[in-house]
């Protein structure tokens, strides 16, 4: 598809109505339906999110990026429910970048924060309701009856005396009517919502037809790999392209801000060309970075007071007079997102336009950054969102690194070009979940319950230095650094949470579940320690501290009950429990774990209970819990990005393993029936799994691991008696 | 050189050391086979070579001349494995699924009624960052007609 056609489509979508007609959609963009990959022109486009063709087909335009979570099904369900259409006639299409597709009440187009259903529920329901009212009005006018005598059902308007007209037949007439300003939601029991409908995007995904960013291709396109610095912050001092240029298939070698770009006829010659480059780097102070020294520095910092993020009562004074106190230090490492699809970006840059096709979670930010890099205005840049082979936050980078780099290459070569990151480029390219050090001291009251809790958190801010700092950092405290700790729901009368924000050349970023990925492990592990210290059952101990939080209690009880908490287990197995409130949802998990003499941890079973309020599609919600558990488990068992002489020591899946089929526990998901407002589901499944597993490990072995991951090395080092 | 892919012959002109994956993706436009690691560590690029699952990202194209190559695009839409994949809703982001499906097709050819241990052995080299393993396991049992109880 040419850039020109892209413009046509955008104009088409923003127009309020359009006489039926052939609109050719690009097959490279995500669109489709369950049984047919096709789209037709439309006769009726009452708003930005919906159009109805003369043949009755309904296309829902989805402004959220599909990266596994199922938005190409859940968001169309919201529209279709209110529209009362025939679900088998519903297709989806990725939206272009335009203001009407920005996040509700925010000037950016973004998919993140487990917010798609939460933020779009009302807007898309109203979009469907408005169209329904217009179709009813069109039918009523044709039949010369009152609209109140008509109703919509399964893709048709039904009127008095058995009158019936399909949406397709009414579409053109409805398009001529005014769009209702305040459409009424139909209410009542849903015909689609709450049902485990099949995903509309699955057929394309299993047939190899779904186009991800890395699959984008146009005639004459070149492929590029970039030699990036061996350490963060290094600059190219000098390079010799001769070796690369001598290879067949290599077209050009150009310096860009990110390093040295090798542009070739394909990925393989580009990779070979890069290997043949000679580059001299000015490594700068980044070469001094090492994980052991950073850990030591963080530990030292944790001994000194930080900025206060939360203060209740007087934790320090209470601890000072306590007869017994409990002290612990927890650590979690840097983590890579490691999306299965390595980063990539296609750019076709012309003198006055720029077409970008990539899997972005952050379209307006990436578009604006591309415009700056290209010296164009934002409206001259067209960004088309492909399928994303995983996102987890990595494709929502305030720095737009993978987009800007590709634009710079395109500016140098003046040909359509796709930059592909190798797995090693992706893993060593930074933007990690920060490493953290937590120091906690606590004491208990006469009944064994927490009386004081003094908690110091040390680590980098993910938004410092970005456009998001202003909104997310208050009085020096990045709220994502302390979320889950400063706002803990546990009743602790003397609570103090402090923060040291460190600075480093290592770029950091949100990573699925953001701050909770760290604080969930620390809070739920240390609380478990206190329960055991008090001689109490960890589940009942939590219950006693959460009396004012009925929704948390409910998931805690559900997970405990379904897991058989308290019932005997097979010899050599232990159970651990953890619970987290985050992104508007509540999740509890119970893990069943064993460990062998070599310190190898096996997770056999995970029972997960979720309250995410009203549910659109229970099957995709379940899938998100399964997914969060697998994602969190890879981090809990194996995940660590470490540095030596400034170099990232991991590069591929041998050194940064993921949970595979043979390590995946049996997962059971139970969803609390609820009429509460919708909560998020993409992220909340992640935080509880690491502490649930670590707590189960303690239950079965007496080994308390306070440093992730739970590798045999760390497990053996944490055996009682080992210092 | 001549490649036989999904039953069709293709003449390609390419460095013989080029991994098959890039020939499929860039020369033949068959982008269903995915690049995930380039080292044979993740399985996203899995294709069948004379019926056996192989990592096309580490298979030089010169080694597969004249052999029967089957990619995800060459597995019929109504193949029991693909139907089971839809029934169990195995896909999330979907990126690894072509490789998973090809590996499952090979497994079921070898072992029409696989046990869970067979599935672990055959499928543990195919990574999925979305964690769809439970559904993949169910889909394989469904395709085998074993309902999970071989």
XYZ file of N, CA and C in Angstrom, chain A residues 335-551:
651
model
N 15.562 -6.464 34.066
C 14.912 -7.487 33.248
C 14.662 -6.945 31.848
N 14.856 -7.795 30.866
C 14.537 -7.428 29.484
C 13.104 -7.856 29.170
N 12.460 -7.120 28.284
C 11.097 -7.493 27.891
C 11.114 -8.770 27.051
N 12.145 -8.878 26.215
C 12.326 -10.078 25.389
C 11.045 -10.484 24.664
N 10.452 -9.538 23.967
C 9.297 -9.897 23.132
C 9.766 -10.926 22.098
N 8.879 -11.856 21.748
C 9.302 -12.881 20.777
C 9.682 -12.243 19.441
N 8.966 -11.205 19.069
C 9.332 -10.475 17.849
C 10.359 -9.422 18.220
N 11.593 -9.566 17.761
C 12.587 -8.541 18.091
C 12.143 -7.194 17.516
N 12.652 -6.133 18.085
C 12.281 -4.797 17.632
C 12.596 -4.634 16.143
N 11.791 -3.836 15.508
C 12.005 -3.555 14.086
C 11.147 -2.368 13.711
N 11.479 -1.747 12.592
C 10.671 -0.613 12.152
C 10.906 -0.375 10.665
N 9.815 -0.240 9.930
C 9.860 0.074 8.508
C 9.605 1.564 8.325
N 10.431 2.198 7.492
C 10.248 3.626 7.204
C 10.409 3.872 5.709
N 9.478 4.624 5.151
C 9.628 5.118 3.774
C 9.575 6.641 3.865
N 10.730 7.237 3.787
C 10.847 8.684 3.985
C 11.008 9.390 2.648
N 10.132 10.348 2.409
C 10.249 11.162 1.193
C 10.460 12.610 1.616
N 10.589 13.484 0.626
C 10.910 14.880 0.946
C 9.839 15.509 1.849
N 8.604 15.140 1.612
C 7.543 15.803 2.374
C 6.593 14.822 3.058
N 7.021 13.582 3.184
C 6.168 12.618 3.881
C 7.015 11.503 4.458
N 6.432 10.836 5.430
C 7.133 9.725 6.056
C 6.099 8.679 6.429
N 6.275 7.483 5.873
C 5.386 6.371 6.207
C 6.142 5.412 7.120
N 5.528 5.134 8.253
C 6.144 4.209 9.205
C 5.188 3.051 9.425
N 5.715 1.853 9.354
C 4.907 0.704 9.735
C 5.676 -0.059 10.810
N 5.060 -0.182 11.946
C 5.745 -0.882 13.025
C 4.748 -1.278 14.095
N 5.175 -2.146 14.959
C 4.349 -2.552 16.091
C 4.601 -1.604 17.236
N 3.781 -0.582 17.311
C 3.976 0.447 18.333
C 2.867 0.382 19.361
N 3.223 0.621 20.616
C 2.228 0.822 21.669
C 2.035 2.309 21.946
N 2.735 3.155 21.198
C 2.869 4.557 21.598
C 2.860 5.436 20.350
N 1.738 5.357 19.586
C 1.751 5.873 18.223
C 2.015 7.369 18.133
N 1.353 8.169 18.960
C 1.555 9.618 18.814
C 2.972 10.015 19.223
N 3.473 9.383 20.258
C 4.830 9.687 20.721
C 5.836 9.306 19.639
N 5.651 8.124 19.059
C 6.569 7.666 18.007
C 6.449 8.530 16.750
N 5.229 8.888 16.411
C 5.032 9.733 15.222
C 5.727 11.091 15.411
N 5.515 11.690 16.569
C 6.111 13.007 16.812
C 7.641 12.928 16.827
N 8.148 11.863 17.413
C 9.608 11.692 17.433
C 10.144 11.484 16.019
N 9.391 10.733 15.233
C 9.797 10.505 13.843
C 9.807 11.823 13.073
N 8.783 12.644 13.334
C 8.706 13.935 12.639
C 9.922 14.798 12.995
N 10.268 14.820 14.260
C 11.448 15.605 14.672
C 12.712 15.073 13.997
N 12.835 13.746 13.981
C 14.044 13.145 13.392
C 14.110 13.399 11.892
N 12.936 13.480 11.255
C 12.913 13.642 9.801
C 12.846 15.100 9.381
N 12.653 16.003 10.337
C 12.496 17.407 9.995
C 11.167 17.682 9.308
N 10.161 16.912 9.670
C 8.822 17.085 9.103
C 7.855 17.506 10.202
N 6.648 17.851 9.778
C 5.591 18.120 10.757
C 4.907 16.798 11.101
N 4.382 16.695 12.309
C 3.727 15.427 12.689
C 2.670 14.985 11.675
N 1.933 15.954 11.117
C 0.864 15.556 10.186
C 1.416 15.037 8.858
N 2.711 15.186 8.642
C 3.322 14.626 7.428
C 3.762 13.178 7.639
N 3.638 12.722 8.871
C 4.070 11.360 9.188
C 2.845 10.465 9.337
N 2.828 9.376 8.596
C 1.767 8.374 8.737
C 2.354 7.169 9.450
N 1.763 6.826 10.573
C 2.243 5.641 11.298
C 1.152 4.589 11.275
N 1.472 3.443 10.719
C 0.507 2.349 10.656
C 0.921 1.244 11.621
N -0.039 0.852 12.423
C 0.252 -0.126 13.473
C 0.028 -1.541 12.949
N 1.057 -2.334 12.999
C 0.952 -3.748 12.613
C 0.550 -4.576 13.839
N 0.440 -5.864 13.660
C 0.388 -6.745 14.832
C 1.711 -6.625 15.587
N 1.655 -6.768 16.889
C 2.865 -6.722 17.708
C 3.170 -8.113 18.239
N 4.379 -8.595 17.983
C 4.785 -9.893 18.531
C 5.233 -9.739 19.963
N 4.307 -9.263 20.777
C 4.583 -8.958 22.184
C 4.960 -7.495 22.344
N 4.579 -6.932 23.467
C 4.892 -5.537 23.743
C 5.485 -5.393 25.143
N 4.634 -5.657 26.142
C 5.053 -5.673 27.551
C 5.650 -4.341 28.007
N 5.391 -3.284 27.244
C 5.930 -1.963 27.578
C 7.100 -1.561 26.701
N 7.790 -2.533 26.103
C 8.998 -2.203 25.337
C 8.674 -1.385 24.083
N 7.471 -1.582 23.554
C 7.111 -0.853 22.342
C 6.356 0.438 22.672
N 6.458 0.854 23.935
C 5.928 2.160 24.353
C 7.065 2.916 25.018
N 8.006 3.336 24.211
C 9.212 3.956 24.755
C 9.144 5.475 24.572
N 9.156 6.234 25.676
C 9.143 7.696 25.532
C 10.276 8.210 24.644
N 11.356 7.440 24.537
C 12.472 7.841 23.673
C 12.267 7.396 22.225
N 11.249 6.585 21.956
C 10.974 6.102 20.582
C 12.241 5.572 19.910
N 13.064 4.859 20.649
C 14.390 4.500 20.118
C 14.346 3.754 18.791
N 13.513 2.726 18.719
C 13.553 1.902 17.495
C 12.946 2.617 16.300
N 12.089 3.589 16.556
C 11.494 4.357 15.462
C 12.466 5.434 14.968
N 13.029 6.172 15.905
C 13.943 7.260 15.539
C 15.165 6.705 14.786
N 15.687 5.595 15.271
C 16.845 5.006 14.589
C 16.512 4.672 13.139
N 15.335 4.119 12.919
C 14.943 3.727 11.564
C 14.739 4.957 10.677
N 14.185 6.016 11.252
C 13.997 7.243 10.476
C 15.365 7.810 10.073
N 16.320 7.768 10.986
C 17.659 8.280 10.654
C 18.301 7.467 9.527
N 18.106 6.164 9.575
C 18.658 5.327 8.497
C 17.967 5.679 7.182
N 16.650 5.820 7.240
C 15.893 6.133 6.022
C 16.321 7.475 5.446
N 16.637 8.416 6.329
C 17.079 9.733 5.865
C 18.407 9.616 5.131
N 19.222 8.663 5.557
C 20.527 8.503 4.922
C 20.431 7.749 3.601
N 19.527 6.787 3.499
C 19.501 5.949 2.294
C 18.459 6.392 1.264
N 17.459 7.158 1.732
C 16.415 7.654 0.823
C 15.767 6.534 0.010
N 15.584 5.432 0.637
C 14.867 4.301 0.051
C 14.027 3.711 1.165
N 12.947 3.014 0.853
C 12.221 2.325 1.917
C 13.154 1.344 2.622
N 13.154 1.369 3.925
C 14.108 0.533 4.654
C 13.464 -0.001 5.919
N 13.845 -1.224 6.251
C 13.356 -1.835 7.490
C 14.558 -2.159 8.364
N 14.572 -1.600 9.541
C 15.640 -1.912 10.497
C 15.177 -3.091 11.347
N 15.980 -4.123 11.386
C 15.668 -5.297 12.209
C 16.736 -5.426 13.292
N 16.280 -5.632 14.502
C 17.205 -5.883 15.602
C 17.404 -7.396 15.720
N 18.635 -7.833 15.855
C 18.851 -9.249 16.167
C 18.370 -9.477 17.596
N 18.249 -10.729 17.980
C 17.855 -10.993 19.374
C 18.853 -10.346 20.340
N 20.126 -10.434 19.987
C 21.143 -9.860 20.879
C 21.020 -8.335 20.922
N 20.749 -7.716 19.770
C 20.554 -6.256 19.761
C 19.422 -5.885 20.704
N 18.338 -6.657 20.596
C 17.141 -6.398 21.380
C 17.438 -6.556 22.885
N 18.137 -7.612 23.214
C 18.372 -7.881 24.638
C 19.406 -6.937 25.242
N 20.326 -6.472 24.405
C 21.396 -5.606 24.926
C 21.108 -4.134 24.702
N 19.935 -3.852 24.165
C 19.623 -2.475 23.791
C 19.099 -1.610 24.914
N 19.035 -2.163 26.123
C 18.599 -1.352 27.253
C 17.092 -1.267 27.380
N 16.660 -0.264 28.155
C 15.240 -0.064 28.463
C 14.677 -1.254 29.241
N 15.371 -1.542 30.314
C 15.017 -2.686 31.151
C 14.077 -2.288 32.288
N 13.435 -3.296 32.869
C 12.825 -3.100 34.181
C 13.996 -2.803 35.120
N 13.903 -1.738 35.923
C 15.052 -1.375 36.761
C 15.420 -2.478 37.748
N 16.695 -2.498 38.153
C 17.071 -3.318 39.306
C 16.727 -2.530 40.568
N 16.403 -3.245 41.623
C 15.979 -2.588 42.861
C 16.628 -3.253 44.061
N 16.831 -2.428 45.085
C 17.265 -2.937 46.382
C 16.284 -2.402 47.417
N 15.758 -3.279 48.232
C 14.810 -2.884 49.278
C 15.355 -3.310 50.637
N 15.331 -2.386 51.565
C 15.709 -2.717 52.948
C 14.483 -2.475 53.819
N 14.077 -3.487 54.535
C 12.881 -3.364 55.369
C 13.198 -3.791 56.795
N 12.682 -3.007 57.732
C 12.718 -3.392 59.141
C 11.294 -3.365 59.664
N 10.975 -4.349 60.478
C 9.610 -4.393 61.010
C 9.631 -4.937 62.424
N 8.586 -4.630 63.176
C 8.371 -5.272 64.462
C 6.891 -5.604 64.595
N 6.606 -6.522 65.526
C 5.250 -7.053 65.658
C 4.642 -6.623 66.990
N 3.309 -6.606 67.001
C 2.635 -6.304 68.274
C 2.445 -7.598 69.067
N 1.749 -7.494 70.178
C 1.593 -8.642 71.074
C 0.876 -9.823 70.428
N 0.083 -9.547 69.384
C -0.632 -10.638 68.704
C 0.123 -11.120 67.474
N 1.304 -10.565 67.287
C 2.124 -11.015 66.156
C 1.863 -10.261 64.869
N 1.022 -9.210 64.945
C 0.717 -8.466 63.723
C 1.720 -7.314 63.555
N 1.944 -6.873 62.294
C 2.932 -5.809 62.072
C 2.560 -4.538 62.827
N 3.526 -4.028 63.581
C 3.294 -2.793 64.336
C 4.022 -1.633 63.641
N 5.200 -1.930 63.137
C 5.949 -0.907 62.393
C 6.636 -1.566 61.199
N 6.776 -0.774 60.147
C 7.374 -1.266 58.892
C 8.113 -0.083 58.287
N 9.423 -0.165 58.255
C 10.252 0.899 57.667
C 10.910 0.329 56.415
N 10.642 0.935 55.304
C 10.965 0.324 54.014
C 11.696 1.339 53.140
N 12.928 1.009 52.769
C 13.673 1.885 51.851
C 13.843 1.208 50.509
N 13.511 1.925 49.486
C 13.583 1.411 48.114
C 14.671 2.184 47.370
N 15.526 1.459 46.675
C 16.620 2.083 45.933
C 16.589 1.620 44.479
N 16.506 2.573 43.569
C 16.561 2.205 42.160
C 16.264 3.388 41.260
N 16.331 3.142 39.957
C 16.151 4.208 38.970
C 14.678 4.499 38.720
N 14.422 5.736 38.354
C 13.090 6.133 37.902
C 12.956 5.810 36.420
N 11.805 5.251 36.050
C 11.613 4.929 34.626
C 11.174 6.134 33.807
N 10.758 7.194 34.464
C 10.295 8.343 33.674
C 11.198 9.572 33.794
N 12.180 9.525 34.679
C 13.074 10.678 34.833
C 13.694 11.018 33.487
N 13.655 12.278 33.138
C 14.269 12.716 31.886
C 13.376 12.536 30.676
N 12.156 12.032 30.871
C 11.238 11.887 29.745
C 10.111 12.914 29.882
N 9.278 12.970 28.846
C 8.139 13.892 28.864
C 7.128 13.507 29.938
N 7.260 12.315 30.481
C 6.296 11.842 31.467
C 6.725 12.150 32.900
N 7.914 12.716 33.041
C 8.425 13.001 34.390
C 7.514 13.978 35.116
N 7.110 15.005 34.388
C 6.323 16.059 35.020
C 5.039 15.514 35.655
N 4.384 14.643 34.942
C 3.118 14.129 35.440
C 3.255 13.001 36.447
N 4.383 12.302 36.415
C 4.482 11.082 37.222
C 5.458 11.190 38.389
N 6.252 12.234 38.410
C 7.182 12.413 39.532
C 6.711 13.600 40.352
N 6.463 13.356 41.625
C 5.971 14.416 42.486
C 6.887 14.505 43.705
N 7.353 15.714 43.989
C 8.273 15.930 45.119
C 9.428 14.929 45.074
N 9.929 14.693 43.877
C 11.103 13.822 43.736
C 10.786 12.336 43.744
N 9.502 11.988 43.862
C 9.160 10.571 43.945
C 8.375 10.138 42.709
N 8.990 9.238 41.952
C 8.319 8.607 40.815
C 7.344 7.593 41.415
N 6.060 7.823 41.166
C 5.089 6.958 41.858
C 5.222 5.501 41.443
N 5.767 5.261 40.230
C 5.913 3.864 39.834
C 7.056 3.171 40.590
N 7.924 3.971 41.221
C 9.016 3.366 41.999
C 8.507 2.798 43.320
N 7.407 3.355 43.800
C 6.940 2.963 45.138
C 5.535 2.362 45.130
N 4.930 2.277 43.925
C 3.560 1.727 43.884
C 3.594 0.286 44.384
N 2.573 -0.053 45.140
C 2.537 -1.395 45.720
C 3.162 -1.446 47.098
N 4.005 -0.458 47.426
C 4.617 -0.391 48.764
C 4.032 0.800 49.521
N 4.160 1.997 48.936
C 3.662 3.188 49.623
C 2.143 3.140 49.783
N 1.478 2.431 48.893
C 0.012 2.357 48.954
C -0.448 0.961 49.361
N 0.359 0.267 50.129
C -0.015 -1.093 50.523
C -1.366 -1.107 51.241
N -2.201 -2.061 50.911
C -3.496 -2.142 51.592
C -3.389 -2.765 52.997
N -2.261 -3.365 53.311
C -2.131 -4.008 54.628
C -2.177 -2.960 55.738
N -2.887 -3.304 56.802
C -3.018 -2.348 57.903
C -1.768 -2.424 58.776
N -0.962 -1.402 58.674
C 0.276 -1.333 59.462
C 0.292 0.043 60.115
N 0.112 0.116 61.443
C -0.096 1.424 62.089
C 1.099 2.374 61.965
N 2.292 1.833 61.948
C 3.467 2.705 61.799
C 4.214 2.269 60.537
N 3.996 3.045 59.493
C 4.521 2.646 58.179
C 5.305 3.797 57.582
N 6.510 3.519 57.170
C 7.264 4.538 56.454
C 7.926 3.912 55.233
N 7.669 4.515 54.078
C 8.284 4.049 52.836
C 9.126 5.187 52.274
N 10.404 4.896 52.030
C 11.328 5.918 51.530
C 11.915 5.479 50.195
N 12.370 6.464 49.442
C 12.900 6.180 48.107
C 14.223 6.898 47.865
N 15.184 6.132 47.373
C 16.406 6.716 46.792
C 16.326 6.504 45.290
N 16.274 7.572 44.543
C 16.270 7.422 43.088
C 17.704 7.535 42.585
N 18.174 6.449 41.998
C 19.558 6.423 41.512
C 19.589 6.843 40.047
N 20.776 7.195 39.607
C 20.951 7.546 38.200
C 21.951 6.574 37.597
N 21.714 6.192 36.368
C 22.636 5.264 35.714
C 22.532 5.451 34.219
N 23.563 5.025 33.533
C 23.510 5.056 32.069
C 22.627 3.949 31.513
N 22.269 2.997 32.340
C 21.449 1.889 31.849
C 20.026 2.398 31.646
N 19.520 2.396 30.395
C 18.158 2.899 30.182
C 17.126 1.940 30.775
N 16.115 2.525 31.416
C 15.081 1.708 32.044
C 13.703 2.126 31.525
N 12.754 1.238 31.727
C 11.436 1.439 31.125
C 10.404 0.608 31.880
N 9.117 0.955 31.661
C 8.065 0.114 32.225
C 8.136 -1.261 31.594
N 7.843 -2.242 32.414
C 7.913 -3.660 32.038
C 6.673 -4.278 32.669
N 5.949 -4.992 31.907
C 4.658 -5.560 32.306
C 4.434 -5.633 33.834
N 3.538 -4.831 34.297
C 3.129 -4.646 35.707
C 3.982 -3.610 36.442
N 4.933 -3.021 35.756
C 5.682 -1.836 36.176
C 6.212 -1.982 37.610
N 5.869 -1.046 38.498
C 6.438 -1.064 39.845
C 6.044 -2.303 40.638
N 4.848 -2.809 40.376
C 4.368 -3.976 41.132
C 5.204 -5.221 40.854
N 5.893 -5.244 39.691
C 6.734 -6.406 39.391
C 7.849 -6.529 40.426
N 8.183 -5.412 41.029
C 9.226 -5.399 42.060
C 8.621 -5.396 43.464
N 7.707 -4.445 43.701
C 7.173 -4.329 45.067
C 6.300 -5.522 45.433
N 5.637 -6.126 44.452
C 4.814 -7.294 44.750
C 5.655 -8.397 45.373
N 6.805 -8.623 44.783
C 7.696 -9.662 45.319
C 8.182 -9.308 46.717
N 8.587 -8.061 46.891
C 9.171 -7.659 48.179
C 8.098 -7.655 49.283
N 6.986 -7.000 49.027
C 5.947 -6.878 50.049
C 5.394 -8.243 50.446
N 5.078 -9.042 49.429
C 4.427 -10.323 49.709
C 5.404 -11.349 50.297
N 6.679 -11.200 49.992
C 7.666 -12.103 50.596
C 7.913 -11.729 52.053
N 8.099 -10.431 52.286
C 8.440 -10.032 53.658
C 7.232 -10.215 54.587
N 6.036 -9.973 54.067
C 4.856 -10.213 54.883
C 4.776 -11.696 55.259
N 5.142 -12.534 54.307
C 5.194 -13.973 54.570
C 6.200 -14.289 55.679
N 7.323 -13.594 55.622
C 8.327 -13.793 56.678
C 7.749 -13.449 58.045
N 7.014 -12.329 58.090
C 6.449 -11.902 59.372
C 5.402 -12.902 59.853
N 4.601 -13.434 58.932
C 3.592 -14.426 59.315
C 4.269 -15.635 59.962
N 5.321 -16.107 59.304
C 6.031 -17.261 59.864
C 6.687 -16.904 61.197
N 7.242 -15.695 61.273
C 7.877 -15.272 62.528
C 6.847 -15.221 63.659
N 5.614 -14.873 63.306
C 4.552 -14.795 64.308
C 3.912 -16.159 64.547
N 4.381 -17.144 63.830
C 3.829 -18.482 63.987
C 2.421 -18.612 63.450
N 2.114 -17.801 62.465
C 0.749 -17.825 61.927
C 0.715 -18.289 60.476
N -0.432 -18.780 60.079
C -0.625 -19.219 58.707
C -0.601 -17.999 57.774
N 0.195 -18.044 56.710
C 0.356 -16.848 55.850
C -0.948 -16.375 55.210
N -1.831 -17.289 54.915
C -3.124 -16.898 54.327
C -3.977 -16.181 55.381
N -4.105 -16.776 56.540
C -4.941 -16.151 57.583
C -4.319 -14.857 58.101
N -2.996 -14.810 58.114
C -2.284 -13.599 58.524
C -2.662 -12.438 57.604
N -2.649 -12.706 56.287
C -3.042 -11.675 55.316
C -4.501 -11.268 55.530
N -5.347 -12.251 55.718
C -6.786 -11.954 55.919
C -6.973 -10.950 57.057
N -6.233 -11.198 58.131
C -6.407 -10.359 59.320
C -5.989 -8.913 59.052
N -5.089 -8.723 58.079
C -4.585 -7.372 57.790
C -5.354 -6.684 56.671
N -6.326 -7.380 56.106
C -7.039 -6.854 54.930
C -8.542 -6.748 55.183
N -8.908 -6.645 56.451
C -10.337 -6.684 56.795
C -11.151 -5.599 56.102
N -10.502 -4.467 55.818
C -11.257 -3.368 55.192
C -11.226 -3.435 53.664
N -10.770 -4.529 53.125
C -10.630 -4.642 51.664
C -11.356 -5.880 51.149
N -12.684 -5.789 51.061
C -13.471 -6.988 50.727
C -13.099 -7.625 49.394
N -12.715 -6.801 48.417
C -12.415 -7.404 47.105
C -11.092 -8.161 47.143
